[in-house]
Amino acid sequence: MTNPADPITEILAAAVALDAPLETRLRLIQNAVAGLNPGFSEGVERMVARLATQGAGNGAPSPGDLMPSFLLPDETGRLVSLNQLLREGPVVVAFHRGHWCPYCRMHAIALGEVRRQVELAGARIVAIAPDRSKYNALLQAEAGGEVSILSDIDNGYALSLNLAIWVGEEMEGLMRSVGYGLDEFQGGNSWMLPIPATFIIDADGRVAARHIDPDYRRRMDVDLLLEAVSALRQAA
């Protein structure tokens, strides 16, 4: 994952170094990946179109809804619950596909960059991914060790939120061809992933704001995240 000769690592390093909004940094990755492997990118476009047609993610919790609780292990194996986190204030919950995904890596790094600002506003950030803990630890380390990554094995929690999707046979083949073996990373063979999503949850456990997009190359911008967290503090 951190081999400096890996072209994805080089692409990510360029995006991290860019002094620009998260959306621009993610687009840099998208354009570079398209140039590196056009066939893979074309497969992604077909998968994204399929998911959009199916309305993937539409049934996930909306603003005003109570966020279902979770009890998941962090990268050290310690169990963490949403109810426990909410006792200390609002919580930002970000779903990632895995440590292998350059867009998730960039997003996790961006969350680490604003963690202190979020905490100063009285909130906490946790991320959730279906990888086993040892792989989530890699993602956490790359993000500077600033954000806990919880393991949602078999995508159980994502399924309960209507966020889990099947990648499809075409994408499975394409992912295997570039070394993205979900069966190894997740410890199962379902080839399911969460739709990347970010929820800002108020201290009462209700969704205050969210970002859900079946196109995993797009994420909630950290400036909008900070605005939502600050609004909760002003309303308290």
PDB file of C-alpha atoms in Angstrom:
ATOM      1  CA  MET A   1       0.000   0.000   0.000  1.00  0.00           C
ATOM      2  CA  THR A   2       2.798   2.444   0.821  1.00  0.00           C
ATOM      3  CA  ASN A   3       5.335   1.304  -1.802  1.00  0.00           C
ATOM      4  CA  PRO A   4       6.648   4.591  -3.275  1.00  0.00           C
ATOM      5  CA  ALA A   5       6.997   2.888  -6.664  1.00  0.00           C
ATOM      6  CA  ASP A   6       3.256   2.142  -6.736  1.00  0.00           C
ATOM      7  CA  PRO A   7       1.689   4.536  -9.294  1.00  0.00           C
ATOM      8  CA  ILE A   8      -1.457   4.874  -7.161  1.00  0.00           C
ATOM      9  CA  THR A   9       0.697   5.965  -4.210  1.00  0.00           C
ATOM     10  CA  GLU A  10       2.380   8.541  -6.452  1.00  0.00           C
ATOM     11  CA  ILE A  11      -1.000   9.807  -7.639  1.00  0.00           C
ATOM     12  CA  LEU A  12      -2.265  10.028  -4.071  1.00  0.00           C
ATOM     13  CA  ALA A  13       0.864  11.891  -2.953  1.00  0.00           C
ATOM     14  CA  ALA A  14       0.252  14.496  -5.660  1.00  0.00           C
ATOM     15  CA  ALA A  15      -3.358  14.907  -4.526  1.00  0.00           C
ATOM     16  CA  VAL A  16      -2.375  15.222  -0.863  1.00  0.00           C
ATOM     17  CA  ALA A  17       0.198  17.894  -1.716  1.00  0.00           C
ATOM     18  CA  LEU A  18      -2.345  19.920  -3.673  1.00  0.00           C
ATOM     19  CA  ASP A  19      -3.557  23.039  -1.853  1.00  0.00           C
ATOM     20  CA  ALA A  20      -7.148  22.767  -3.029  1.00  0.00           C
ATOM     21  CA  PRO A  21     -10.622  21.642  -1.902  1.00  0.00           C
ATOM     22  CA  LEU A  22     -11.178  17.922  -1.422  1.00  0.00           C
ATOM     23  CA  GLU A  23     -13.309  17.761  -4.586  1.00  0.00           C
ATOM     24  CA  THR A  24     -10.372  19.016  -6.672  1.00  0.00           C
ATOM     25  CA  ARG A  25      -7.956  16.569  -5.065  1.00  0.00           C
ATOM     26  CA  LEU A  26     -10.335  13.680  -5.727  1.00  0.00           C
ATOM     27  CA  ARG A  27     -10.754  14.775  -9.343  1.00  0.00           C
ATOM     28  CA  LEU A  28      -6.972  14.760  -9.759  1.00  0.00           C
ATOM     29  CA  ILE A  29      -6.976  11.110  -8.642  1.00  0.00           C
ATOM     30  CA  GLN A  30      -9.872  10.280 -10.967  1.00  0.00           C
ATOM     31  CA  ASN A  31      -8.189  11.829 -14.005  1.00  0.00           C
ATOM     32  CA  ALA A  32      -4.848  10.199 -13.244  1.00  0.00           C
ATOM     33  CA  VAL A  33      -6.427   6.762 -12.734  1.00  0.00           C
ATOM     34  CA  ALA A  34      -8.324   7.149 -16.024  1.00  0.00           C
ATOM     35  CA  GLY A  35      -5.056   7.827 -17.804  1.00  0.00           C
ATOM     36  CA  LEU A  36      -3.343   4.929 -16.067  1.00  0.00           C
ATOM     37  CA  ASN A  37      -6.070   2.331 -16.710  1.00  0.00           C
ATOM     38  CA  PRO A  38      -8.835   3.486 -19.099  1.00  0.00           C
ATOM     39  CA  GLY A  39     -10.540   0.069 -19.103  1.00  0.00           C
ATOM     40  CA  PHE A  40     -10.911   0.100 -15.326  1.00  0.00           C
ATOM     41  CA  SER A  41     -12.348   3.612 -15.372  1.00  0.00           C
ATOM     42  CA  GLU A  42     -14.852   2.663 -18.076  1.00  0.00           C
ATOM     43  CA  GLY A  43     -15.999  -0.247 -15.892  1.00  0.00           C
ATOM     44  CA  VAL A  44     -16.423   2.134 -12.966  1.00  0.00           C
ATOM     45  CA  GLU A  45     -18.632   4.388 -15.091  1.00  0.00           C
ATOM     46  CA  ARG A  46     -20.875   1.432 -15.966  1.00  0.00           C
ATOM     47  CA  MET A  47     -21.112   0.371 -12.311  1.00  0.00           C
ATOM     48  CA  VAL A  48     -21.927   3.910 -11.166  1.00  0.00           C
ATOM     49  CA  ALA A  49     -24.635   4.213 -13.841  1.00  0.00           C
ATOM     50  CA  ARG A  50     -26.142   0.884 -12.733  1.00  0.00           C
ATOM     51  CA  LEU A  51     -26.201   1.950  -9.086  1.00  0.00           C
ATOM     52  CA  ALA A  52     -27.736   5.327  -9.917  1.00  0.00           C
ATOM     53  CA  THR A  53     -30.474   3.651 -11.960  1.00  0.00           C
ATOM     54  CA  GLN A  54     -31.210   1.318  -9.045  1.00  0.00           C
ATOM     55  CA  GLY A  55     -31.423   4.241  -6.605  1.00  0.00           C
ATOM     56  CA  ALA A  56     -28.606   2.846  -4.479  1.00  0.00           C
ATOM     57  CA  GLY A  57     -28.398   4.581  -1.117  1.00  0.00           C
ATOM     58  CA  ASN A  58     -31.798   6.241  -1.381  1.00  0.00           C
ATOM     59  CA  GLY A  59     -33.118   4.304   1.616  1.00  0.00           C
ATOM     60  CA  ALA A  60     -30.352   5.376   4.004  1.00  0.00           C
ATOM     61  CA  PRO A  61     -31.169   7.529   7.051  1.00  0.00           C
ATOM     62  CA  SER A  62     -32.120  11.100   6.126  1.00  0.00           C
ATOM     63  CA  PRO A  63     -31.851  14.367   8.066  1.00  0.00           C
ATOM     64  CA  GLY A  64     -34.168  14.157  11.058  1.00  0.00           C
ATOM     65  CA  ASP A  65     -34.040  10.356  11.262  1.00  0.00           C
ATOM     66  CA  LEU A  66     -32.587   8.557  14.252  1.00  0.00           C
ATOM     67  CA  MET A  67     -29.278   6.976  13.306  1.00  0.00           C
ATOM     68  CA  PRO A  68     -29.277   3.254  14.158  1.00  0.00           C
ATOM     69  CA  SER A  69     -26.571   2.437  16.677  1.00  0.00           C
ATOM     70  CA  PHE A  70     -23.566   0.239  16.022  1.00  0.00           C
ATOM     71  CA  LEU A  71     -21.104  -1.793  18.085  1.00  0.00           C
ATOM     72  CA  LEU A  72     -17.968  -2.334  16.005  1.00  0.00           C
ATOM     73  CA  PRO A  73     -14.283  -3.032  16.693  1.00  0.00           C
ATOM     74  CA  ASP A  74     -11.723  -0.326  16.018  1.00  0.00           C
ATOM     75  CA  GLU A  75      -8.302  -0.942  14.496  1.00  0.00           C
ATOM     76  CA  THR A  76      -7.040  -2.219  17.885  1.00  0.00           C
ATOM     77  CA  GLY A  77      -9.983  -4.602  18.393  1.00  0.00           C
ATOM     78  CA  ARG A  78     -11.683  -2.405  21.010  1.00  0.00           C
ATOM     79  CA  LEU A  79     -15.472  -2.321  20.649  1.00  0.00           C
ATOM     80  CA  VAL A  80     -16.928   1.129  20.000  1.00  0.00           C
ATOM     81  CA  SER A  81     -20.623   1.993  20.033  1.00  0.00           C
ATOM     82  CA  LEU A  82     -22.406   4.989  18.582  1.00  0.00           C
ATOM     83  CA  ASN A  83     -24.348   5.434  21.818  1.00  0.00           C
ATOM     84  CA  GLN A  84     -21.088   5.635  23.724  1.00  0.00           C
ATOM     85  CA  LEU A  85     -19.709   8.279  21.365  1.00  0.00           C
ATOM     86  CA  LEU A  86     -22.910  10.334  21.508  1.00  0.00           C
ATOM     87  CA  ARG A  87     -22.550  10.728  25.275  1.00  0.00           C
ATOM     88  CA  GLU A  88     -19.683  13.097  24.490  1.00  0.00           C
ATOM     89  CA  GLY A  89     -21.501  15.087  21.795  1.00  0.00           C
ATOM     90  CA  PRO A  90     -22.216  15.018  18.053  1.00  0.00           C
ATOM     91  CA  VAL A  91     -20.505  12.427  15.868  1.00  0.00           C
ATOM     92  CA  VAL A  92     -19.354  12.433  12.265  1.00  0.00           C
ATOM     93  CA  VAL A  93     -19.581   8.930  10.741  1.00  0.00           C
ATOM     94  CA  ALA A  94     -17.822   8.391   7.413  1.00  0.00           C
ATOM     95  CA  PHE A  95     -18.106   5.152   5.429  1.00  0.00           C
ATOM     96  CA  HIS A  96     -15.090   4.051   3.382  1.00  0.00           C
ATOM     97  CA  ARG A  97     -14.716   1.192   0.912  1.00  0.00           C
ATOM     98  CA  GLY A  98     -11.313   0.079   2.176  1.00  0.00           C
ATOM     99  CA  HIS A  99      -7.651   0.849   2.701  1.00  0.00           C
ATOM    100  CA  TRP A 100      -6.906  -0.056  -0.937  1.00  0.00           C
ATOM    101  CA  CYS A 101      -9.175   2.636  -2.429  1.00  0.00           C
ATOM    102  CA  PRO A 102      -7.228   5.824  -3.291  1.00  0.00           C
ATOM    103  CA  TYR A 103     -10.361   7.973  -2.923  1.00  0.00           C
ATOM    104  CA  CYS A 104     -10.953   6.586   0.567  1.00  0.00           C
ATOM    105  CA  ARG A 105      -7.301   7.143   1.403  1.00  0.00           C
ATOM    106  CA  MET A 106      -7.574  10.769   0.304  1.00  0.00           C
ATOM    107  CA  HIS A 107     -10.824  11.240   2.214  1.00  0.00           C
ATOM    108  CA  ALA A 108      -9.383   9.685   5.388  1.00  0.00           C
ATOM    109  CA  ILE A 109      -6.366  11.990   5.127  1.00  0.00           C
ATOM    110  CA  ALA A 110      -8.672  14.998   4.694  1.00  0.00           C
ATOM    111  CA  LEU A 111     -10.691  13.958   7.755  1.00  0.00           C
ATOM    112  CA  GLY A 112      -7.470  13.690   9.736  1.00  0.00           C
ATOM    113  CA  GLU A 113      -6.533  17.200   8.635  1.00  0.00           C
ATOM    114  CA  VAL A 114      -9.743  18.685  10.107  1.00  0.00           C
ATOM    115  CA  ARG A 115     -10.097  16.406  13.132  1.00  0.00           C
ATOM    116  CA  ARG A 116      -8.924  19.043  15.600  1.00  0.00           C
ATOM    117  CA  GLN A 117     -11.326  21.634  14.221  1.00  0.00           C
ATOM    118  CA  VAL A 118     -14.189  19.162  14.499  1.00  0.00           C
ATOM    119  CA  GLU A 119     -13.247  18.361  18.085  1.00  0.00           C
ATOM    120  CA  LEU A 120     -12.982  22.051  18.958  1.00  0.00           C
ATOM    121  CA  ALA A 121     -16.583  22.334  17.766  1.00  0.00           C
ATOM    122  CA  GLY A 122     -17.518  19.591  20.245  1.00  0.00           C
ATOM    123  CA  ALA A 123     -17.844  16.642  17.845  1.00  0.00           C
ATOM    124  CA  ARG A 124     -15.964  13.404  17.075  1.00  0.00           C
ATOM    125  CA  ILE A 125     -15.097  11.677  13.796  1.00  0.00           C
ATOM    126  CA  VAL A 126     -15.157   7.919  13.248  1.00  0.00           C
ATOM    127  CA  ALA A 127     -14.818   6.067   9.969  1.00  0.00           C
ATOM    128  CA  ILE A 128     -16.284   2.666   9.093  1.00  0.00           C
ATOM    129  CA  ALA A 129     -14.947   0.231   6.493  1.00  0.00           C
ATOM    130  CA  PRO A 130     -15.573  -3.480   5.795  1.00  0.00           C
ATOM    131  CA  ASP A 131     -11.874  -4.378   5.920  1.00  0.00           C
ATOM    132  CA  ARG A 132     -10.461  -6.508   8.695  1.00  0.00           C
ATOM    133  CA  SER A 133      -8.850  -4.572  11.538  1.00  0.00           C
ATOM    134  CA  LYS A 134      -5.267  -5.102  10.362  1.00  0.00           C
ATOM    135  CA  TYR A 135      -6.080  -3.437   7.047  1.00  0.00           C
ATOM    136  CA  ASN A 136      -8.065  -0.639   8.662  1.00  0.00           C
ATOM    137  CA  ALA A 137      -4.986   0.041  10.779  1.00  0.00           C
ATOM    138  CA  LEU A 138      -3.097   0.747   7.541  1.00  0.00           C
ATOM    139  CA  LEU A 139      -5.711   3.287   6.509  1.00  0.00           C
ATOM    140  CA  GLN A 140      -5.636   4.898   9.935  1.00  0.00           C
ATOM    141  CA  ALA A 141      -1.840   5.162   9.850  1.00  0.00           C
ATOM    142  CA  GLU A 142      -1.884   6.794   6.427  1.00  0.00           C
ATOM    143  CA  ALA A 143      -4.383   9.339   7.742  1.00  0.00           C
ATOM    144  CA  GLY A 144      -1.903  10.259  10.472  1.00  0.00           C
ATOM    145  CA  GLY A 145      -3.482   8.095  13.155  1.00  0.00           C
ATOM    146  CA  GLU A 146      -6.031  10.827  13.787  1.00  0.00           C
ATOM    147  CA  VAL A 147      -9.316   9.044  12.995  1.00  0.00           C
ATOM    148  CA  SER A 148     -10.467   5.660  14.317  1.00  0.00           C
ATOM    149  CA  ILE A 149     -11.448   3.175  11.603  1.00  0.00           C
ATOM    150  CA  LEU A 150     -14.108   0.685  12.698  1.00  0.00           C
ATOM    151  CA  SER A 151     -14.474  -2.712  10.998  1.00  0.00           C
ATOM    152  CA  ASP A 152     -17.936  -3.482   9.626  1.00  0.00           C
ATOM    153  CA  ILE A 153     -17.312  -7.138   8.853  1.00  0.00           C
ATOM    154  CA  ASP A 154     -19.641  -8.532   6.148  1.00  0.00           C
ATOM    155  CA  ASN A 155     -21.012  -4.977   5.760  1.00  0.00           C
ATOM    156  CA  GLY A 156     -23.610  -5.771   8.428  1.00  0.00           C
ATOM    157  CA  TYR A 157     -24.069  -2.199   9.593  1.00  0.00           C
ATOM    158  CA  ALA A 158     -23.983  -0.790   6.055  1.00  0.00           C
ATOM    159  CA  LEU A 159     -26.654  -3.316   5.056  1.00  0.00           C
ATOM    160  CA  SER A 160     -28.855  -2.173   7.938  1.00  0.00           C
ATOM    161  CA  LEU A 161     -28.615   1.388   6.578  1.00  0.00           C
ATOM    162  CA  ASN A 162     -29.333   0.370   2.957  1.00  0.00           C
ATOM    163  CA  LEU A 163     -25.813   1.428   2.014  1.00  0.00           C
ATOM    164  CA  ALA A 164     -24.247  -1.881   0.917  1.00  0.00           C
ATOM    165  CA  ILE A 165     -23.959  -2.710  -2.782  1.00  0.00           C
ATOM    166  CA  TRP A 166     -22.704  -5.675  -4.833  1.00  0.00           C
ATOM    167  CA  VAL A 167     -19.872  -4.577  -7.093  1.00  0.00           C
ATOM    168  CA  GLY A 168     -20.974  -6.895  -9.915  1.00  0.00           C
ATOM    169  CA  GLU A 169     -19.109  -9.513 -11.917  1.00  0.00           C
ATOM    170  CA  GLU A 170     -17.432  -7.042 -14.246  1.00  0.00           C
ATOM    171  CA  MET A 171     -16.015  -4.911 -11.447  1.00  0.00           C
ATOM    172  CA  GLU A 172     -14.954  -7.977  -9.486  1.00  0.00           C
ATOM    173  CA  GLY A 173     -12.856  -9.059 -12.449  1.00  0.00           C
ATOM    174  CA  LEU A 174     -11.406  -5.595 -12.944  1.00  0.00           C
ATOM    175  CA  MET A 175     -10.607  -5.228  -9.242  1.00  0.00           C
ATOM    176  CA  ARG A 176      -8.912  -8.618  -9.103  1.00  0.00           C
ATOM    177  CA  SER A 177      -6.835  -7.663 -12.152  1.00  0.00           C
ATOM    178  CA  VAL A 178      -5.272  -4.759 -10.236  1.00  0.00           C
ATOM    179  CA  GLY A 179      -4.832  -6.622  -6.947  1.00  0.00           C
ATOM    180  CA  TYR A 180      -7.925  -5.459  -5.080  1.00  0.00           C
ATOM    181  CA  GLY A 181      -8.884  -8.799  -3.559  1.00  0.00           C
ATOM    182  CA  LEU A 182     -11.857  -8.058  -1.340  1.00  0.00           C
ATOM    183  CA  ASP A 183     -11.984 -11.684  -0.187  1.00  0.00           C
ATOM    184  CA  GLU A 184      -8.576 -11.215   1.460  1.00  0.00           C
ATOM    185  CA  PHE A 185      -9.214  -7.715   2.785  1.00  0.00           C
ATOM    186  CA  GLN A 186     -12.694  -8.453   4.153  1.00  0.00           C
ATOM    187  CA  GLY A 187     -12.284 -12.117   5.068  1.00  0.00           C
ATOM    188  CA  GLY A 188     -15.325 -13.103   3.003  1.00  0.00           C
ATOM    189  CA  ASN A 189     -16.352 -13.625  -0.608  1.00  0.00           C
ATOM    190  CA  SER A 190     -19.501 -11.514  -0.943  1.00  0.00           C
ATOM    191  CA  TRP A 191     -17.844  -8.783  -3.014  1.00  0.00           C
ATOM    192  CA  MET A 192     -20.004  -6.150  -1.388  1.00  0.00           C
ATOM    193  CA  LEU A 193     -18.963  -2.625  -0.483  1.00  0.00           C
ATOM    194  CA  PRO A 194     -20.602   0.298   1.290  1.00  0.00           C
ATOM    195  CA  ILE A 195     -21.577   3.358  -0.675  1.00  0.00           C
ATOM    196  CA  PRO A 196     -19.212   6.019   0.671  1.00  0.00           C
ATOM    197  CA  ALA A 197     -21.345   8.243   2.872  1.00  0.00           C
ATOM    198  CA  THR A 198     -20.875  10.832   5.572  1.00  0.00           C
ATOM    199  CA  PHE A 199     -23.416  11.452   8.340  1.00  0.00           C
ATOM    200  CA  ILE A 200     -23.324  14.289  10.856  1.00  0.00           C
ATOM    201  CA  ILE A 201     -25.270  13.077  13.875  1.00  0.00           C
ATOM    202  CA  ASP A 202     -26.429  15.417  16.626  1.00  0.00           C
ATOM    203  CA  ALA A 203     -26.091  14.631  20.316  1.00  0.00           C
ATOM    204  CA  ASP A 204     -29.651  13.244  20.357  1.00  0.00           C
ATOM    205  CA  GLY A 205     -28.693  10.637  17.767  1.00  0.00           C
ATOM    206  CA  ARG A 206     -30.506  12.202  14.823  1.00  0.00           C
ATOM    207  CA  VAL A 207     -29.022  12.812  11.395  1.00  0.00           C
ATOM    208  CA  ALA A 208     -28.384  16.541  11.008  1.00  0.00           C
ATOM    209  CA  ALA A 209     -26.757  16.357   7.567  1.00  0.00           C
ATOM    210  CA  ARG A 210     -25.521  13.687   5.194  1.00  0.00           C
ATOM    211  CA  HIS A 211     -23.732  13.067   1.902  1.00  0.00           C
ATOM    212  CA  ILE A 212     -24.439   9.869  -0.048  1.00  0.00           C
ATOM    213  CA  ASP A 213     -23.313   9.243  -3.612  1.00  0.00           C
ATOM    214  CA  PRO A 214     -23.069   5.883  -5.419  1.00  0.00           C
ATOM    215  CA  ASP A 215     -20.155   7.422  -7.335  1.00  0.00           C
ATOM    216  CA  TYR A 216     -17.436   6.620  -4.816  1.00  0.00           C
ATOM    217  CA  ARG A 217     -15.142   9.215  -6.377  1.00  0.00           C
ATOM    218  CA  ARG A 218     -17.192  11.994  -4.761  1.00  0.00           C
ATOM    219  CA  ARG A 219     -17.284  12.733  -1.015  1.00  0.00           C
ATOM    220  CA  MET A 220     -18.639  15.382   1.347  1.00  0.00           C
ATOM    221  CA  ASP A 221     -16.281  18.335   1.243  1.00  0.00           C
ATOM    222  CA  VAL A 222     -14.632  18.953   4.594  1.00  0.00           C
ATOM    223  CA  ASP A 223     -15.693  22.624   4.548  1.00  0.00           C
ATOM    224  CA  LEU A 224     -19.349  21.552   4.382  1.00  0.00           C
ATOM    225  CA  LEU A 225     -18.678  19.025   7.142  1.00  0.00           C
ATOM    226  CA  LEU A 226     -17.228  21.754   9.357  1.00  0.00           C
ATOM    227  CA  GLU A 227     -20.186  24.026   8.609  1.00  0.00           C
ATOM    228  CA  ALA A 228     -22.641  21.305   9.652  1.00  0.00           C
ATOM    229  CA  VAL A 229     -20.754  20.571  12.869  1.00  0.00           C
ATOM    230  CA  SER A 230     -20.481  24.285  13.712  1.00  0.00           C
ATOM    231  CA  ALA A 231     -24.226  24.709  13.133  1.00  0.00           C
ATOM    232  CA  LEU A 232     -24.905  22.013  15.717  1.00  0.00           C
ATOM    233  CA  ARG A 233     -22.737  23.789  18.240  1.00  0.00           C
ATOM    234  CA  GLN A 234     -24.511  27.111  17.636  1.00  0.00           C
ATOM    235  CA  ALA A 235     -27.897  25.424  18.018  1.00  0.00           C
ATOM    236  CA  ALA A 236     -26.948  23.756  21.324  1.00  0.00           C
TER     237      ALA A 236
END
